[in-house]
């Protein structure tokens, strides 16, 4: 009876902490305690990915494509001059589509020209280059900054740190609770862990508009158009510990 009462008391004390989805057969036959360890750490971004678009309308599809290619080529030269490696530049395939003008009264459509689109993705490994690369895109004729995605070059280090802190949190809780009930923490009986990779990767996003950036560039204050936010890495672990008699 004494042992059963101890098990009941310990489970009641940590009821709000326990998230272990274990069946009775998976739990120890001796007094035990279950805890959930959580941890979240913040990292300052050290790189960014730019998504930039160019859109040009012309009378012919060929002219529209050529104009787009000229602007992208100009920006490529700019990136090369600023030390951006080719492997950090990705230009999506160009696409063109016809443009029509519709008459409401007659329902007829008239071909007015063609519009060509192309996207350029740039990985920026030195954040102090970000402003100049954005301004350079606008000056080269790329007329829409789609987004800036801030990230870290080595996220695994932060994931490992978050996991270790979650483990330490689970042990700290179990130790404190055992001590509160005049008992001592024994060996770990079981661990339940779901890798955080199953969740979307941590990325800080900031949407930018070309018009706003262009105005900022003219005012020589492009650095005020964005502010990288810290990136959070979280982890969680459930553990069951035996209690020393």
mmCIF file of N, CA and C in Angstrom, residues 64 126 189 195 219:
data_model
loop_
_atom_site.group_PDB
_atom_site.id
_atom_site.type_symbol
_atom_site.label_atom_id
_atom_site.label_comp_id
_atom_site.label_asym_id
_atom_site.label_seq_id
_atom_site.Cartn_x
_atom_site.Cartn_y
_atom_site.Cartn_z
ATOM 1 N N UNK A 64 9.813 41.232 -75.028
ATOM 2 C CA UNK A 64 9.603 41.149 -73.584
ATOM 3 C C UNK A 64 10.654 40.252 -72.951
ATOM 4 N N UNK A 126 26.779 37.591 -46.150
ATOM 5 C CA UNK A 126 27.255 38.726 -45.361
ATOM 6 C C UNK A 126 26.118 39.738 -45.294
ATOM 7 N N UNK A 189 14.051 5.511 -17.064
ATOM 8 C CA UNK A 189 13.391 4.273 -17.479
ATOM 9 C C UNK A 189 13.051 4.293 -18.968
ATOM 10 N N UNK A 195 11.655 14.198 -33.166
ATOM 11 C CA UNK A 195 12.589 15.192 -33.711
ATOM 12 C C UNK A 195 11.870 16.434 -34.202
ATOM 13 N N UNK A 219 16.524 58.033 -50.441
ATOM 14 C CA UNK A 219 16.715 58.788 -49.204
ATOM 15 C C UNK A 219 17.972 58.341 -48.462
#
